[in-house]
Tab-separated table of C-alpha atoms in Angstrom:
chain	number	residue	atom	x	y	z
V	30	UNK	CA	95.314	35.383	219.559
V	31	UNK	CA	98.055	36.030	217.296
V	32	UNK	CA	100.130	38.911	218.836
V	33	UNK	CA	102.622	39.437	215.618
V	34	UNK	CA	102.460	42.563	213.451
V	35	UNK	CA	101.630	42.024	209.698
V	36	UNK	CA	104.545	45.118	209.029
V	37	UNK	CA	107.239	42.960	210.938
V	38	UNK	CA	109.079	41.888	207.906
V	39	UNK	CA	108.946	45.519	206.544
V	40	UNK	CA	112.497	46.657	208.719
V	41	UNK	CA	114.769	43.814	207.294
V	42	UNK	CA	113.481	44.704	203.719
V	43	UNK	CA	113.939	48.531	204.186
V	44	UNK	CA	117.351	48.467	205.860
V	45	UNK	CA	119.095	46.436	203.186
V	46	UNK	CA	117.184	48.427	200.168
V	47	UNK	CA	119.328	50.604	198.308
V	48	UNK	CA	118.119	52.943	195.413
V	49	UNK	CA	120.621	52.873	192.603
V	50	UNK	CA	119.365	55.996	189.748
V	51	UNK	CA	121.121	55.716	186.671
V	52	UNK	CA	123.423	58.920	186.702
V	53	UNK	CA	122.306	61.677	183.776
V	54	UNK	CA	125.631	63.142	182.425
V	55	UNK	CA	123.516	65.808	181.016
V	56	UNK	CA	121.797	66.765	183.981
V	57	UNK	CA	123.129	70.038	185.017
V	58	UNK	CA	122.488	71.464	180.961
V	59	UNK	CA	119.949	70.329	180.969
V	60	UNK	CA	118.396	72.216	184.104
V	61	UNK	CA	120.372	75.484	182.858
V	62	UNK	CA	118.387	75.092	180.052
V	63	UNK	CA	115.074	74.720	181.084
V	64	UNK	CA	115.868	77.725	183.368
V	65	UNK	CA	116.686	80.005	180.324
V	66	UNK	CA	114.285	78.948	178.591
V	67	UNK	CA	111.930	80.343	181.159
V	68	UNK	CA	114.080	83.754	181.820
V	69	UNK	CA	113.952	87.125	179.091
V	70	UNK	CA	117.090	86.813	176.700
V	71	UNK	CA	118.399	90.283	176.387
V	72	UNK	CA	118.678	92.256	173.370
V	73	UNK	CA	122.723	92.073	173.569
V	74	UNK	CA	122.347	88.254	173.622
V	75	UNK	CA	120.122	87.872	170.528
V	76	UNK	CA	121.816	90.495	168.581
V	77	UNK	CA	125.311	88.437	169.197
V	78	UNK	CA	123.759	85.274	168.864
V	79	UNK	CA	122.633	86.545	165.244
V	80	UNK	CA	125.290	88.655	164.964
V	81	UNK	CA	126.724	87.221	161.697
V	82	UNK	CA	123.207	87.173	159.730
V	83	UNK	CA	122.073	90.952	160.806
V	84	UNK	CA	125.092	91.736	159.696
V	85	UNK	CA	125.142	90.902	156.654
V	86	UNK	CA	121.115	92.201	156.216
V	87	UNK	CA	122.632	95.646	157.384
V	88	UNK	CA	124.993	96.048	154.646
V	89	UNK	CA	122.722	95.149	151.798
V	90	UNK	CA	119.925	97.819	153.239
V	91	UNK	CA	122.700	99.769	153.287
V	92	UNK	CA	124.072	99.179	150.273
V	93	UNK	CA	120.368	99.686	148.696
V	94	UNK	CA	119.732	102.678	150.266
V	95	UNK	CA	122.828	104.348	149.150
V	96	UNK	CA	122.133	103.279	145.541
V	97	UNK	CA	119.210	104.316	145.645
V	98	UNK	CA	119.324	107.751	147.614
V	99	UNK	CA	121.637	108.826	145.040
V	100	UNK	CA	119.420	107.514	142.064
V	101	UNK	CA	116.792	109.625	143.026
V	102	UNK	CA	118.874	112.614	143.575
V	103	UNK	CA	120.490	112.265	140.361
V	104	UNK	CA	117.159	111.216	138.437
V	105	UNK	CA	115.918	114.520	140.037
V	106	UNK	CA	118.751	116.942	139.284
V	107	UNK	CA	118.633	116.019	135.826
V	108	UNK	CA	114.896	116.977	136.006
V	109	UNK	CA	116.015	120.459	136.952
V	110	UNK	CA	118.779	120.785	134.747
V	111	UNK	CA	116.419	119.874	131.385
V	112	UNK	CA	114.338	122.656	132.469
V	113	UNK	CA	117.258	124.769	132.912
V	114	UNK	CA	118.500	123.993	129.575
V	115	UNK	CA	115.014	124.868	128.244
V	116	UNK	CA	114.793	127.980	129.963
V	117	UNK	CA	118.274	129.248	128.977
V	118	UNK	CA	117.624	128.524	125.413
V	119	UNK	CA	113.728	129.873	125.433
V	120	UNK	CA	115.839	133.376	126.395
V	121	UNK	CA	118.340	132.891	123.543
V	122	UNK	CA	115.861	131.718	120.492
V	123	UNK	CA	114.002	134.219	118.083
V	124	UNK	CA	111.490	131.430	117.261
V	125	UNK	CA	110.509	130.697	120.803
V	126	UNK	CA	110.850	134.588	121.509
V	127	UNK	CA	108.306	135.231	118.626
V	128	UNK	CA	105.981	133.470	119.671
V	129	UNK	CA	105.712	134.495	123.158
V	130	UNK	CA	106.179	137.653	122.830
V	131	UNK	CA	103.364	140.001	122.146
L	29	UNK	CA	109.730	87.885	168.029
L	30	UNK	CA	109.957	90.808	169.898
L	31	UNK	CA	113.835	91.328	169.315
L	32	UNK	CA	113.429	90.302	165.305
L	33	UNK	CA	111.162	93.550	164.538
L	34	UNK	CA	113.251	95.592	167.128
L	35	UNK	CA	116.137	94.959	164.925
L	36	UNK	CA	114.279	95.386	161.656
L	37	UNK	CA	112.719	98.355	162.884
L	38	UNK	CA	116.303	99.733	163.634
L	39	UNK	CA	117.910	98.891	160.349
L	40	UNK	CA	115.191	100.412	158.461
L	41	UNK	CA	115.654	103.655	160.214
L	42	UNK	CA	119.463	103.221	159.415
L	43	UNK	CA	118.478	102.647	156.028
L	44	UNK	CA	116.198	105.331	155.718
L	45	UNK	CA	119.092	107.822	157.155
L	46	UNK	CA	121.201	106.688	155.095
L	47	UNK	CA	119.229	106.916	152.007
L	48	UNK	CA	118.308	110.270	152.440
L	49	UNK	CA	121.926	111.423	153.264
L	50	UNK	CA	122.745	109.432	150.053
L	51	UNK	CA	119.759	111.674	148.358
L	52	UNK	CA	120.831	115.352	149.742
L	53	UNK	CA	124.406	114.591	148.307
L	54	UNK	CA	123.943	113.349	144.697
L	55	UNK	CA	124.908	116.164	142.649
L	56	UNK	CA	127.463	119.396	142.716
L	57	UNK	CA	126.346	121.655	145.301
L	58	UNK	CA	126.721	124.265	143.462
L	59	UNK	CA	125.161	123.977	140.774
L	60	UNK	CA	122.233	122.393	142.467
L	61	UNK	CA	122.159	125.792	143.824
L	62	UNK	CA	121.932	127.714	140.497
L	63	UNK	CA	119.601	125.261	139.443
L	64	UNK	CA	117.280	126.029	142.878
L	65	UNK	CA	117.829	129.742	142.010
L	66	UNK	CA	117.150	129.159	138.449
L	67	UNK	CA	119.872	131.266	137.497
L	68	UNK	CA	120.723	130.366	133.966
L	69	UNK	CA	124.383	131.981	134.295
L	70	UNK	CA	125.025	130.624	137.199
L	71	UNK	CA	124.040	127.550	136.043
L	72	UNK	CA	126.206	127.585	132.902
L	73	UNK	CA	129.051	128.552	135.332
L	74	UNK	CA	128.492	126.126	137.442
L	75	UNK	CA	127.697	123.072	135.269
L	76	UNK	CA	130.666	123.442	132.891
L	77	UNK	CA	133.764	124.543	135.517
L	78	UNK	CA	134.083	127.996	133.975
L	79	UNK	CA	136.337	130.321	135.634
L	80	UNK	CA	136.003	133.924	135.189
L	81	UNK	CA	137.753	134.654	131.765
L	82	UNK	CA	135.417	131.822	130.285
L	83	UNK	CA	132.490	133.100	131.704
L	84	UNK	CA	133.118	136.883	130.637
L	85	UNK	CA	133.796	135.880	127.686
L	86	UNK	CA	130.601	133.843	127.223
L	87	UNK	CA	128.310	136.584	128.872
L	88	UNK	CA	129.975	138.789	126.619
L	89	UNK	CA	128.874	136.779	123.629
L	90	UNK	CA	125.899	136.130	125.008
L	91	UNK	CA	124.984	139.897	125.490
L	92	UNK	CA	125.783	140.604	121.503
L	93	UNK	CA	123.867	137.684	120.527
L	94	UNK	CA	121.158	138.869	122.296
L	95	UNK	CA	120.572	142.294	119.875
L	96	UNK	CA	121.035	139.231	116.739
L	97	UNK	CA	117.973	137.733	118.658
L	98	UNK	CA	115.839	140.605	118.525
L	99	UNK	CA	116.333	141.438	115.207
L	100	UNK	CA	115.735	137.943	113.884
L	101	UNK	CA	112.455	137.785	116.608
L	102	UNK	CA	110.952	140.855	115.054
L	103	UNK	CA	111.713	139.540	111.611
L	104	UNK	CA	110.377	136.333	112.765
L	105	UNK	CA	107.123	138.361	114.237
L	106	UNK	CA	107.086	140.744	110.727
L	107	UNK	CA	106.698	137.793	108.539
L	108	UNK	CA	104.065	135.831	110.233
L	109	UNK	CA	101.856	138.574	110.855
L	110	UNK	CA	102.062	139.097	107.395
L	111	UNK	CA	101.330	135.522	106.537
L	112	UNK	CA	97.857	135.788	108.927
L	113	UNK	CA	97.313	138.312	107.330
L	114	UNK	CA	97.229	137.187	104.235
L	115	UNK	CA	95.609	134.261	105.104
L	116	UNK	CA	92.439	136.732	106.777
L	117	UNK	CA	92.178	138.538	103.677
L	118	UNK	CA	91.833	135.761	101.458
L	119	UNK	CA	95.315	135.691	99.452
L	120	UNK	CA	95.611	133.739	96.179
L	121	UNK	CA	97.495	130.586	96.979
L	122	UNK	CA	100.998	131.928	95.226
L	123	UNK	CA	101.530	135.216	97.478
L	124	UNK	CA	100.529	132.530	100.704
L	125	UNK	CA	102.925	130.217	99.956
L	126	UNK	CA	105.358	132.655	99.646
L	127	UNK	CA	104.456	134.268	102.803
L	128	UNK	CA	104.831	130.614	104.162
L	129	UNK	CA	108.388	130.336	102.645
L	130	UNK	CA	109.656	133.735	104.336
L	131	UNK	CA	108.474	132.441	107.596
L	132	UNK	CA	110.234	129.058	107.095
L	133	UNK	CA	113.403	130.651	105.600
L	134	UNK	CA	113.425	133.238	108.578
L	135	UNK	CA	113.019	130.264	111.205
L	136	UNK	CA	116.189	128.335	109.417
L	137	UNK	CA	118.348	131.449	109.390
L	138	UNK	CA	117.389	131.507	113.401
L	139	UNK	CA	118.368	127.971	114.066
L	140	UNK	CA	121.534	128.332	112.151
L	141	UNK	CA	122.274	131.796	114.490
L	142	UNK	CA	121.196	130.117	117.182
L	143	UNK	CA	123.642	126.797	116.612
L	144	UNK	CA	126.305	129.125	115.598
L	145	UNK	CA	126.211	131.314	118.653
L	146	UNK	CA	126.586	128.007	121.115
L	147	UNK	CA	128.972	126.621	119.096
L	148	UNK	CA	131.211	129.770	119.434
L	149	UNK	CA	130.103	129.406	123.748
L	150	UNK	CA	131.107	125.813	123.070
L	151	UNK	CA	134.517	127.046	121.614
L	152	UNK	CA	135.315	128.926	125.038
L	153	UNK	CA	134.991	126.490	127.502
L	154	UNK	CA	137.245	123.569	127.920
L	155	UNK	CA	136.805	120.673	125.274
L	156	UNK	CA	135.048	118.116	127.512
L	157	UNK	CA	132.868	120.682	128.555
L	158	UNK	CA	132.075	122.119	125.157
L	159	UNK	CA	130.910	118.959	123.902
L	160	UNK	CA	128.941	118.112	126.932
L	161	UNK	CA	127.268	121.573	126.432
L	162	UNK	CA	126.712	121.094	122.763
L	163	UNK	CA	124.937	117.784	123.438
L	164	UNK	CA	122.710	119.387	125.940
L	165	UNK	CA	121.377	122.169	124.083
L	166	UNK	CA	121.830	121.033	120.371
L	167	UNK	CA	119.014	118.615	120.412
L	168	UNK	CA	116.710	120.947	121.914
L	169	UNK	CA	117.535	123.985	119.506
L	170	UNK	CA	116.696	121.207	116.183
L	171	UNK	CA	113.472	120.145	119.031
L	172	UNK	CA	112.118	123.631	119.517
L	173	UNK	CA	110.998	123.820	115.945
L	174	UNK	CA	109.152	120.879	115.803
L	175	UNK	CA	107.470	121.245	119.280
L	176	UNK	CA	105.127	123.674	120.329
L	177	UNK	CA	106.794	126.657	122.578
L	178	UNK	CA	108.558	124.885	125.905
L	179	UNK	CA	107.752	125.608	129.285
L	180	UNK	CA	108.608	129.093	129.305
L	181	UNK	CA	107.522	130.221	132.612
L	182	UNK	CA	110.787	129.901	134.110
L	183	UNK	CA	112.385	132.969	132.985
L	184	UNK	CA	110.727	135.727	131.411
L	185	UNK	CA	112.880	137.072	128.433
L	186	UNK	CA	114.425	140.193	128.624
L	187	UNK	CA	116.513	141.643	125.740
């Protein structure tokens, strides 16, 4: 009867083995990244992060609504003021005056 | 996604403010006042910087023209009922035409007054505003006898 353990030769092997990974410089980003991914940005953080570019979209809505605020005010005012001008004259012409009147 | 229409949704508000402050100031206030109260003297004070001398002076000539403009409107009136009447009873052609020539004639003597009296307005106010009076109301005197009666429900006329 053979008394000897199959496994024996299993000690030697495992106390000289040695596990050798090749190092990842860009481990620790690379973690931090996958764990923001995974976490809400805040609104402060995307607004700086676009800061340049929403910027620059602000002051042309701007720009355009100024512009055109003041178009339509004028555009409107001068409505007003040709029916002024009609009025005022309608009270200072005969013509007009003879026809309307009865 | 969420923070793209966040900030769109903000800017267009911005923009919107704006735009409507931009709006609400365009124009002098006061004469968008006058024009609101459609006061036509206020207006005329208003629109063409007239202090008080200029503007009693204009009223002034505006109050003498007025008795001008109801002579010329009864004249005006006087000749073209005669015309339709005339014309209802069947007039040879001659007395019609000459009817028609009165009525013309009188309507040419009114533009001319009418000219005359805002270029002697023009003449009081100060030379950049004269001339951007005359080229308001010029054109529509020379329009308002090729047109049919304006909008005249703005201001009833009282002589």
């Amino acid at each position: 009867m053979n008394s000897s353990n199959p496994n024996d030769f299993l000690p030697p092997v495992l106390a000289t083995w040695r596990v050798t990974p090749p190092v990842n410089p860009r481990f620790r980003s690379e973690v931090w990244a996958r764990l923001q991914s995974q976490t809400r940005e805040s609104y402060a953080t995307y607004v700086r992060s676009h800061l340049t570019g929403w910027t620059m979209v602000a002051a042309l809505l701007v720009v355009t609504a100024v512009w055109t605020g003041h178009a339509v005010g004028e555009a409107k005012l001068n409505a007003k003021r040709d029916a002024m001008v009609v009025s005022y004259l309608v009270d200072l012409d005969p013509r007009v005056q003879a026809k309307i009147r009865p | 996604m969420k923070h793209l229409l966040t900030t769109l949704a903000l800017l267009t508000l911005v923009a919107a403010a704006t735009g409507f402050v931009a709006y609400q100031r365009a124009g002098d206030p006061q004469v968008k006042a006058a024009l609101e109260q459609r006061d036509a003297m206020a207006w005329l004070k208003s629109e063409f910087s007239l202090n008080d001398a200029q503007f009693a002076r204009i009223k002034t000539l505006h109050d003498a023209y007025s008795v001008e403009c109801e002579d010329h409107c009864r004249a005006i009136q006087e000749a073209e009922k005669a015309r339709q009447d005339l014309k209802q009873a069947g007039a040879d052609p001659v007395r019609l035409a000459e009817a028609e020539r009165s009525v013309r004639e009188l309507t040419e003597i009114c533009e001319t007054a009418i000219a005359s009296h805002v270029r002697r307005c023009a003449a009081e106010m100060s030379p950049a505003a004269g001339e951007r009076y005359l080229a308001m109301v010029l054109p529509k005197i020379a329009d308002f006898d090729h047109r049919a009666a304006p909008d005249v429900g703005l201001n009833p006329h009282r002589h």
